[in-house]
Tab-separated table of C-alpha atoms in Angstrom:
chain	number	residue	atom	x	y	z
A	25	UNK	CA	61.131	131.144	100.682
A	26	UNK	CA	59.060	133.825	98.256
A	27	UNK	CA	62.063	135.578	97.824
A	28	UNK	CA	63.910	131.970	96.879
A	29	UNK	CA	61.584	131.534	94.311
A	30	UNK	CA	61.529	135.080	93.076
A	31	UNK	CA	65.480	134.306	92.612
A	32	UNK	CA	65.585	131.188	90.768
A	33	UNK	CA	62.915	133.307	88.245
A	34	UNK	CA	65.084	136.255	87.848
A	35	UNK	CA	67.828	133.847	86.730
A	36	UNK	CA	65.679	132.177	84.266
A	37	UNK	CA	64.794	135.237	82.613
A	38	UNK	CA	67.871	136.629	82.414
A	39	UNK	CA	69.065	133.611	80.529
A	40	UNK	CA	66.235	134.339	77.890
A	41	UNK	CA	67.460	137.784	77.493
A	42	UNK	CA	70.534	136.642	76.919
A	43	UNK	CA	69.695	134.098	74.182
A	44	UNK	CA	67.525	137.097	72.797
A	45	UNK	CA	70.550	139.613	72.364
A	46	UNK	CA	72.847	137.520	70.476
A	47	UNK	CA	72.523	137.769	67.382
A	48	UNK	CA	74.456	134.750	65.355
A	49	UNK	CA	72.273	132.129	63.436
A	50	UNK	CA	72.150	129.194	65.078
A	51	UNK	CA	73.652	125.866	63.276
A	52	UNK	CA	73.527	122.193	63.185
A	53	UNK	CA	75.775	120.541	64.507
A	54	UNK	CA	77.455	117.360	63.123
A	55	UNK	CA	75.952	113.868	64.678
A	56	UNK	CA	79.071	112.007	66.449
A	57	UNK	CA	77.189	108.695	67.183
A	58	UNK	CA	80.773	106.917	69.306
A	59	UNK	CA	83.352	108.976	71.154
A	60	UNK	CA	86.649	109.449	68.755
A	61	UNK	CA	89.252	105.783	68.498
A	62	UNK	CA	85.985	104.552	70.021
A	63	UNK	CA	86.138	101.508	67.761
A	64	UNK	CA	89.995	100.975	68.266
A	65	UNK	CA	89.599	101.370	72.236
A	66	UNK	CA	89.472	97.742	74.325
A	67	UNK	CA	86.181	96.166	74.467
A	68	UNK	CA	87.243	93.883	77.396
A	69	UNK	CA	89.346	93.090	80.184
A	70	UNK	CA	91.876	90.661	78.328
A	71	UNK	CA	92.292	92.990	75.706
A	72	UNK	CA	94.484	95.102	78.198
A	73	UNK	CA	97.707	93.379	79.413
A	74	UNK	CA	98.680	90.740	82.507
A	75	UNK	CA	101.368	91.499	84.881
A	76	UNK	CA	101.660	89.223	88.133
A	77	UNK	CA	97.974	88.024	87.294
A	78	UNK	CA	96.764	91.933	87.434
A	79	UNK	CA	95.084	93.395	84.211
A	80	UNK	CA	97.234	96.747	83.840
A	81	UNK	CA	95.055	99.685	82.736
A	82	UNK	CA	97.267	102.936	81.747
A	83	UNK	CA	94.637	105.619	82.221
A	84	UNK	CA	96.511	108.758	80.850
A	85	UNK	CA	96.364	106.900	77.361
A	86	UNK	CA	93.140	107.945	75.871
A	87	UNK	CA	92.335	104.902	74.339
A	88	UNK	CA	92.470	102.456	77.514
A	89	UNK	CA	90.349	104.666	79.267
A	90	UNK	CA	87.787	105.292	77.226
A	91	UNK	CA	88.210	101.072	77.008
A	92	UNK	CA	86.736	101.455	80.358
A	93	UNK	CA	83.747	103.204	79.774
A	94	UNK	CA	82.880	101.043	76.429
A	95	UNK	CA	83.724	97.834	78.669
A	96	UNK	CA	81.028	99.427	80.901
A	97	UNK	CA	78.268	99.483	78.404
A	98	UNK	CA	79.145	96.495	77.518
A	99	UNK	CA	78.610	94.497	80.298
A	100	UNK	CA	75.587	96.405	81.315
A	101	UNK	CA	74.008	95.870	78.126
A	102	UNK	CA	72.299	92.677	78.789
A	103	UNK	CA	70.652	94.682	81.724
A	104	UNK	CA	68.866	97.518	80.566
A	105	UNK	CA	68.598	96.612	76.932
A	106	UNK	CA	64.572	97.874	77.174
A	107	UNK	CA	65.932	101.310	77.366
A	108	UNK	CA	66.649	101.464	73.727
A	109	UNK	CA	67.611	99.764	70.335
A	110	UNK	CA	71.079	98.248	70.692
A	111	UNK	CA	72.188	99.691	73.641
A	112	UNK	CA	71.820	103.774	72.461
A	113	UNK	CA	69.527	103.829	75.567
A	114	UNK	CA	72.056	102.746	77.896
A	115	UNK	CA	71.891	105.475	81.294
A	116	UNK	CA	75.865	104.798	81.066
A	117	UNK	CA	76.390	106.445	77.855
A	118	UNK	CA	77.251	110.187	78.913
A	119	UNK	CA	80.549	109.492	80.307
A	120	UNK	CA	81.866	108.252	77.072
A	121	UNK	CA	80.618	111.233	75.163
A	122	UNK	CA	81.437	113.785	78.151
A	123	UNK	CA	85.071	111.897	77.594
A	124	UNK	CA	84.960	112.045	73.775
A	125	UNK	CA	84.183	115.938	73.492
A	126	UNK	CA	86.728	116.888	76.120
A	127	UNK	CA	89.420	115.140	74.146
A	128	UNK	CA	88.026	116.260	70.644
A	129	UNK	CA	88.389	119.787	71.894
A	130	UNK	CA	92.257	119.456	73.185
A	131	UNK	CA	90.846	119.502	76.751
A	132	UNK	CA	93.100	116.226	77.641
A	133	UNK	CA	95.936	118.089	76.237
A	134	UNK	CA	99.286	119.560	78.308
A	135	UNK	CA	98.359	123.013	78.388
A	136	UNK	CA	101.218	124.670	77.265
A	137	UNK	CA	101.077	122.860	73.715
A	138	UNK	CA	98.721	123.178	71.992
A	139	UNK	CA	98.866	119.373	69.747
A	140	UNK	CA	99.305	115.970	71.107
A	141	UNK	CA	102.555	114.802	71.050
A	142	UNK	CA	103.246	111.238	69.673
A	143	UNK	CA	103.812	109.353	73.034
A	144	UNK	CA	100.873	107.129	74.259
A	145	UNK	CA	100.221	109.209	77.720
A	146	UNK	CA	98.006	111.756	75.418
A	147	UNK	CA	96.165	112.891	78.932
A	148	UNK	CA	97.858	115.829	80.541
A	149	UNK	CA	98.463	114.730	84.582
A	150	UNK	CA	98.512	119.076	84.149
A	151	UNK	CA	95.494	118.882	82.290
A	152	UNK	CA	92.431	119.954	84.973
A	153	UNK	CA	89.980	118.177	82.745
A	154	UNK	CA	91.628	115.126	82.587
A	155	UNK	CA	92.301	114.557	86.742
A	156	UNK	CA	88.474	115.501	87.149
A	157	UNK	CA	87.976	112.856	84.326
A	158	UNK	CA	90.063	110.100	86.158
A	159	UNK	CA	87.444	109.974	89.389
A	160	UNK	CA	84.357	109.829	86.562
A	161	UNK	CA	86.238	106.849	84.614
A	162	UNK	CA	88.556	104.687	86.987
A	163	UNK	CA	85.889	105.279	89.952
A	164	UNK	CA	82.860	104.050	88.079
A	165	UNK	CA	84.813	100.997	87.036
A	166	UNK	CA	86.055	100.561	90.125
A	167	UNK	CA	82.377	100.007	91.464
A	168	UNK	CA	81.625	97.344	89.451
A	169	UNK	CA	84.726	95.770	89.616
A	170	UNK	CA	83.483	95.348	93.226
A	171	UNK	CA	80.455	94.711	92.374
A	172	UNK	CA	82.450	91.703	91.053
A	173	UNK	CA	80.983	92.238	87.418
A	174	UNK	CA	84.047	90.685	85.903
A	175	UNK	CA	84.623	87.641	88.925
A	176	UNK	CA	87.612	87.456	91.363
A	177	UNK	CA	90.079	90.064	89.094
A	178	UNK	CA	92.463	91.987	90.184
A	179	UNK	CA	93.268	95.572	88.122
A	180	UNK	CA	95.887	97.866	88.706
A	181	UNK	CA	96.022	101.401	87.032
A	182	UNK	CA	99.221	102.525	86.067
A	183	UNK	CA	100.261	106.047	87.837
A	184	UNK	CA	100.202	109.338	86.192
A	185	UNK	CA	103.090	111.333	85.455
A	186	UNK	CA	102.613	113.770	87.921
A	187	UNK	CA	100.433	114.085	91.062
A	188	UNK	CA	100.324	110.242	91.886
A	189	UNK	CA	99.312	110.845	95.510
A	190	UNK	CA	95.835	112.400	93.873
A	191	UNK	CA	94.925	109.286	92.934
A	192	UNK	CA	94.097	105.738	93.376
A	193	UNK	CA	95.317	103.173	91.260
A	194	UNK	CA	93.194	99.542	92.671
A	195	UNK	CA	89.871	98.881	94.331
A	196	UNK	CA	91.803	98.392	97.746
A	197	UNK	CA	93.567	102.104	97.311
A	198	UNK	CA	90.472	104.014	96.101
A	199	UNK	CA	88.177	102.628	99.937
A	200	UNK	CA	89.984	105.481	101.318
A	201	UNK	CA	88.714	108.397	102.962
A	202	UNK	CA	88.678	110.373	99.918
A	203	UNK	CA	87.144	108.173	97.216
A	204	UNK	CA	84.904	106.128	99.797
A	205	UNK	CA	81.972	107.776	99.157
A	206	UNK	CA	82.597	107.820	95.287
A	207	UNK	CA	83.534	104.065	95.061
A	208	UNK	CA	80.211	103.433	97.524
A	209	UNK	CA	77.642	105.167	95.470
A	210	UNK	CA	78.999	103.191	91.625
A	211	UNK	CA	78.813	99.979	93.724
A	212	UNK	CA	75.519	100.421	94.673
A	213	UNK	CA	74.312	101.220	91.231
A	214	UNK	CA	75.976	98.809	89.419
A	215	UNK	CA	74.426	96.172	92.155
A	216	UNK	CA	70.766	98.029	91.988
A	217	UNK	CA	70.584	96.755	87.887
A	218	UNK	CA	72.004	94.013	88.382
A	219	UNK	CA	69.068	92.959	91.741
A	220	UNK	CA	66.247	93.845	89.112
A	221	UNK	CA	67.219	94.613	85.316
A	222	UNK	CA	64.924	95.748	82.700
A	223	UNK	CA	64.695	92.742	80.546
A	224	UNK	CA	60.788	91.429	80.776
A	225	UNK	CA	58.698	94.495	79.590
A	226	UNK	CA	57.880	95.355	75.926
A	227	UNK	CA	57.869	98.941	77.054
A	228	UNK	CA	60.077	100.920	79.575
A	229	UNK	CA	59.003	101.886	83.437
A	230	UNK	CA	60.004	105.375	83.208
A	231	UNK	CA	59.471	105.334	87.034
A	232	UNK	CA	62.245	102.417	87.325
A	233	UNK	CA	64.504	104.646	84.709
A	234	UNK	CA	63.859	107.164	86.747
A	235	UNK	CA	65.166	104.845	89.970
A	236	UNK	CA	68.813	103.434	87.861
A	237	UNK	CA	69.576	107.287	87.437
A	238	UNK	CA	69.229	108.467	90.399
A	239	UNK	CA	71.696	105.679	91.366
A	240	UNK	CA	73.766	106.570	88.538
A	241	UNK	CA	73.387	110.050	89.100
A	242	UNK	CA	74.496	109.995	92.863
A	243	UNK	CA	77.866	108.228	91.443
A	244	UNK	CA	78.375	111.398	89.188
A	245	UNK	CA	77.998	113.807	91.719
A	246	UNK	CA	80.276	111.771	94.216
A	247	UNK	CA	83.039	111.722	92.347
A	248	UNK	CA	82.798	115.198	91.722
A	249	UNK	CA	82.585	116.009	95.041
A	250	UNK	CA	85.818	113.828	95.572
A	251	UNK	CA	87.702	115.589	92.925
A	252	UNK	CA	86.483	119.008	93.197
A	253	UNK	CA	89.120	120.197	95.791
A	254	UNK	CA	92.352	118.601	94.580
A	255	UNK	CA	93.141	119.826	91.503
A	256	UNK	CA	92.608	124.433	91.626
A	257	UNK	CA	95.791	124.703	90.931
A	258	UNK	CA	95.504	123.046	87.384
A	259	UNK	CA	92.786	125.433	86.738
A	260	UNK	CA	95.345	128.375	86.301
A	261	UNK	CA	97.032	127.118	83.746
A	262	UNK	CA	94.905	127.591	81.359
A	263	UNK	CA	92.846	130.681	80.712
A	264	UNK	CA	90.809	132.085	82.839
A	265	UNK	CA	88.192	132.583	80.205
A	266	UNK	CA	88.528	128.276	80.267
A	267	UNK	CA	88.529	127.516	83.798
A	268	UNK	CA	85.582	129.726	84.591
A	269	UNK	CA	83.636	127.819	82.347
A	270	UNK	CA	84.702	124.579	83.927
A	271	UNK	CA	83.690	125.253	87.277
A	272	UNK	CA	80.702	126.664	85.892
A	273	UNK	CA	80.658	123.110	83.943
A	274	UNK	CA	81.110	121.429	87.226
A	275	UNK	CA	78.556	122.861	88.779
A	276	UNK	CA	75.721	123.058	86.091
A	277	UNK	CA	76.343	119.175	86.635
A	278	UNK	CA	74.565	119.268	90.047
A	279	UNK	CA	71.794	120.940	88.414
A	280	UNK	CA	71.336	118.338	85.485
A	281	UNK	CA	71.910	115.620	88.833
A	282	UNK	CA	68.977	116.923	90.416
A	283	UNK	CA	66.765	116.646	87.136
A	284	UNK	CA	68.592	113.271	86.498
A	285	UNK	CA	68.795	113.760	82.882
A	286	UNK	CA	68.565	110.482	80.823
A	287	UNK	CA	72.311	110.842	79.546
A	288	UNK	CA	71.469	107.966	76.909
A	289	UNK	CA	73.159	107.735	73.637
A	290	UNK	CA	71.300	110.338	71.734
A	291	UNK	CA	70.652	112.750	74.014
A	292	UNK	CA	73.910	113.566	75.233
A	293	UNK	CA	74.985	113.813	72.025
A	294	UNK	CA	72.327	116.379	71.135
A	295	UNK	CA	73.021	118.120	73.950
A	296	UNK	CA	76.535	118.501	73.925
A	297	UNK	CA	76.605	119.296	70.068
A	298	UNK	CA	74.451	121.843	70.391
A	299	UNK	CA	75.283	123.474	73.809
A	300	UNK	CA	79.007	122.712	74.696
A	301	UNK	CA	81.705	125.072	72.999
A	302	UNK	CA	83.726	123.086	70.385
A	303	UNK	CA	87.273	124.196	71.204
A	304	UNK	CA	88.885	125.535	74.382
A	305	UNK	CA	88.106	129.318	75.302
A	306	UNK	CA	90.697	131.783	74.658
A	307	UNK	CA	91.865	134.881	76.132
A	308	UNK	CA	90.161	137.362	74.170
A	309	UNK	CA	87.061	135.556	73.976
A	310	UNK	CA	83.871	137.399	75.131
A	311	UNK	CA	80.502	135.690	75.660
A	312	UNK	CA	77.855	135.399	74.515
A	313	UNK	CA	79.594	136.924	71.515
A	314	UNK	CA	82.527	134.405	70.340
A	315	UNK	CA	82.163	134.714	66.828
A	316	UNK	CA	83.426	130.572	66.002
A	317	UNK	CA	80.308	129.514	68.214
A	318	UNK	CA	77.238	129.007	67.275
A	319	UNK	CA	74.118	131.035	68.558
A	320	UNK	CA	73.324	128.440	70.782
A	321	UNK	CA	77.209	127.356	71.776
A	322	UNK	CA	77.209	131.206	73.013
A	323	UNK	CA	74.284	131.081	75.184
A	324	UNK	CA	75.004	127.948	76.376
A	325	UNK	CA	78.565	129.259	77.587
A	326	UNK	CA	77.053	132.291	79.256
A	327	UNK	CA	74.381	130.524	80.743
A	328	UNK	CA	76.276	127.765	82.349
A	329	UNK	CA	78.765	130.637	83.835
A	330	UNK	CA	75.990	132.812	84.748
A	331	UNK	CA	73.989	130.120	86.799
A	332	UNK	CA	77.418	129.071	88.548
A	333	UNK	CA	78.069	132.879	89.835
A	334	UNK	CA	74.311	132.830	90.992
A	335	UNK	CA	74.592	129.439	92.435
A	336	UNK	CA	77.408	130.941	94.647
A	337	UNK	CA	75.897	134.317	94.996
A	338	UNK	CA	73.166	132.702	96.643
A	339	UNK	CA	75.213	130.579	98.877
A	340	UNK	CA	73.914	127.585	97.106
A	341	UNK	CA	70.381	128.635	97.842
A	342	UNK	CA	69.372	128.318	94.058
A	343	UNK	CA	70.780	124.833	93.835
A	344	UNK	CA	68.979	123.789	96.436
A	345	UNK	CA	65.434	125.565	95.141
A	346	UNK	CA	65.979	123.465	91.900
A	347	UNK	CA	66.724	120.199	94.395
A	348	UNK	CA	63.128	120.752	95.951
A	349	UNK	CA	61.083	121.647	92.997
A	350	UNK	CA	62.953	117.979	91.289
A	351	UNK	CA	60.527	116.281	93.669
A	352	UNK	CA	59.229	113.382	91.327
A	353	UNK	CA	59.791	111.732	88.315
A	354	UNK	CA	57.536	113.712	86.779
A	355	UNK	CA	58.555	116.977	87.780
A	356	UNK	CA	62.216	115.848	86.516
A	357	UNK	CA	60.649	115.128	82.803
A	358	UNK	CA	59.646	118.790	82.832
A	359	UNK	CA	62.642	119.750	84.534
A	360	UNK	CA	64.656	118.069	81.679
A	361	UNK	CA	62.498	119.892	79.037
A	362	UNK	CA	62.689	123.534	81.491
A	363	UNK	CA	66.001	123.481	80.821
A	364	UNK	CA	66.481	122.260	77.476
A	365	UNK	CA	64.721	125.505	76.546
A	366	UNK	CA	65.974	127.888	78.146
A	367	UNK	CA	68.695	127.276	75.724
A	368	UNK	CA	67.213	126.386	72.371
A	369	UNK	CA	63.207	127.592	73.155
A	370	UNK	CA	63.133	130.420	75.002
A	371	UNK	CA	59.233	130.805	73.936
A	372	UNK	CA	58.435	127.874	75.418
A	373	UNK	CA	59.952	128.695	79.310
A	374	UNK	CA	56.990	130.345	80.696
A	375	UNK	CA	54.739	127.508	79.654
A	376	UNK	CA	57.551	124.973	80.980
A	377	UNK	CA	57.463	126.750	84.230
A	378	UNK	CA	53.249	126.329	84.125
A	379	UNK	CA	53.668	122.942	83.746
A	380	UNK	CA	56.492	121.902	86.499
A	381	UNK	CA	54.162	124.318	88.942
A	382	UNK	CA	51.173	121.675	87.637
A	383	UNK	CA	53.124	118.577	88.012
A	384	UNK	CA	54.473	119.504	91.244
A	385	UNK	CA	51.064	119.937	92.892
A	386	UNK	CA	50.137	116.754	90.820
A	387	UNK	CA	52.969	114.817	92.090
A	388	UNK	CA	54.673	115.747	94.785
A	389	UNK	CA	52.222	117.994	97.418
A	390	UNK	CA	49.148	116.361	96.855
């Protein structure tokens, strides 16, 4: 165990070393409050066509898939309103904002094309990002359908152009062995927030927020685990640098989930605009010195890949240590600060580690 914690400290210090070696000046990111085309996306099931008494959604059309997120935010708004003004604190914001970042940076496109075509299907079923995101959009939505958020309705997804056997199209077909765990976790989340909504308090109950985040992140992790084995061939269609980043980003989400980071509109916007690459990585990109990336984007992208490599090198030990450290909602708050400071303010990392140890002693060991 002592070796394991020493290994974690070495990884943290190495990330700090990357930051100190990068010579690009930091830049302030633009604030993007909602995903692209948010206001044109469907906001109700009634905005989708009805065929044979079923609502039909084309999840390979960006705006139609985006509408699934918009509807989820709308139906959960009364249940989560104490989290922030005008639904900005809703913990589901992370999903559509991440999807919007994928769209904006070209990650949903057909890998062989540079630009979107003018057709209605602007999410390629050859896009690794687009296919992975299916499990983080359609499955959560079906979880809400299964939790009876829309009454007795039937919703059917149109199949993709390619690889249709890898996707379920209805609640019933998503109840198979591959997707059952994810569908169940998302159903549990929607049932939980409806059974005990935060609507009667003047101020937020941070412990209850942490509980809800635990349910939400459990759904996220289950969706990722269901999708991960399905699309390795699609990684070969994109540059190796982008494939490495994609796999690394998928891995870092498990660390984020363990910390139960509050995926509000502001937190998610600030984090992904500061840290995530503004375009797909290309052949010839050399991290952490890509000229058209900011200093912080270079550091974070390199750090994400490093954590993935170190976690694989330790056979998952790094993630196991991190999960052990995230043993209370108070330690998870400190863990969130530590993750931010690793990529943005490394002078605070040592203080964060000391604070984390003290918090664990107070909240987990006593």
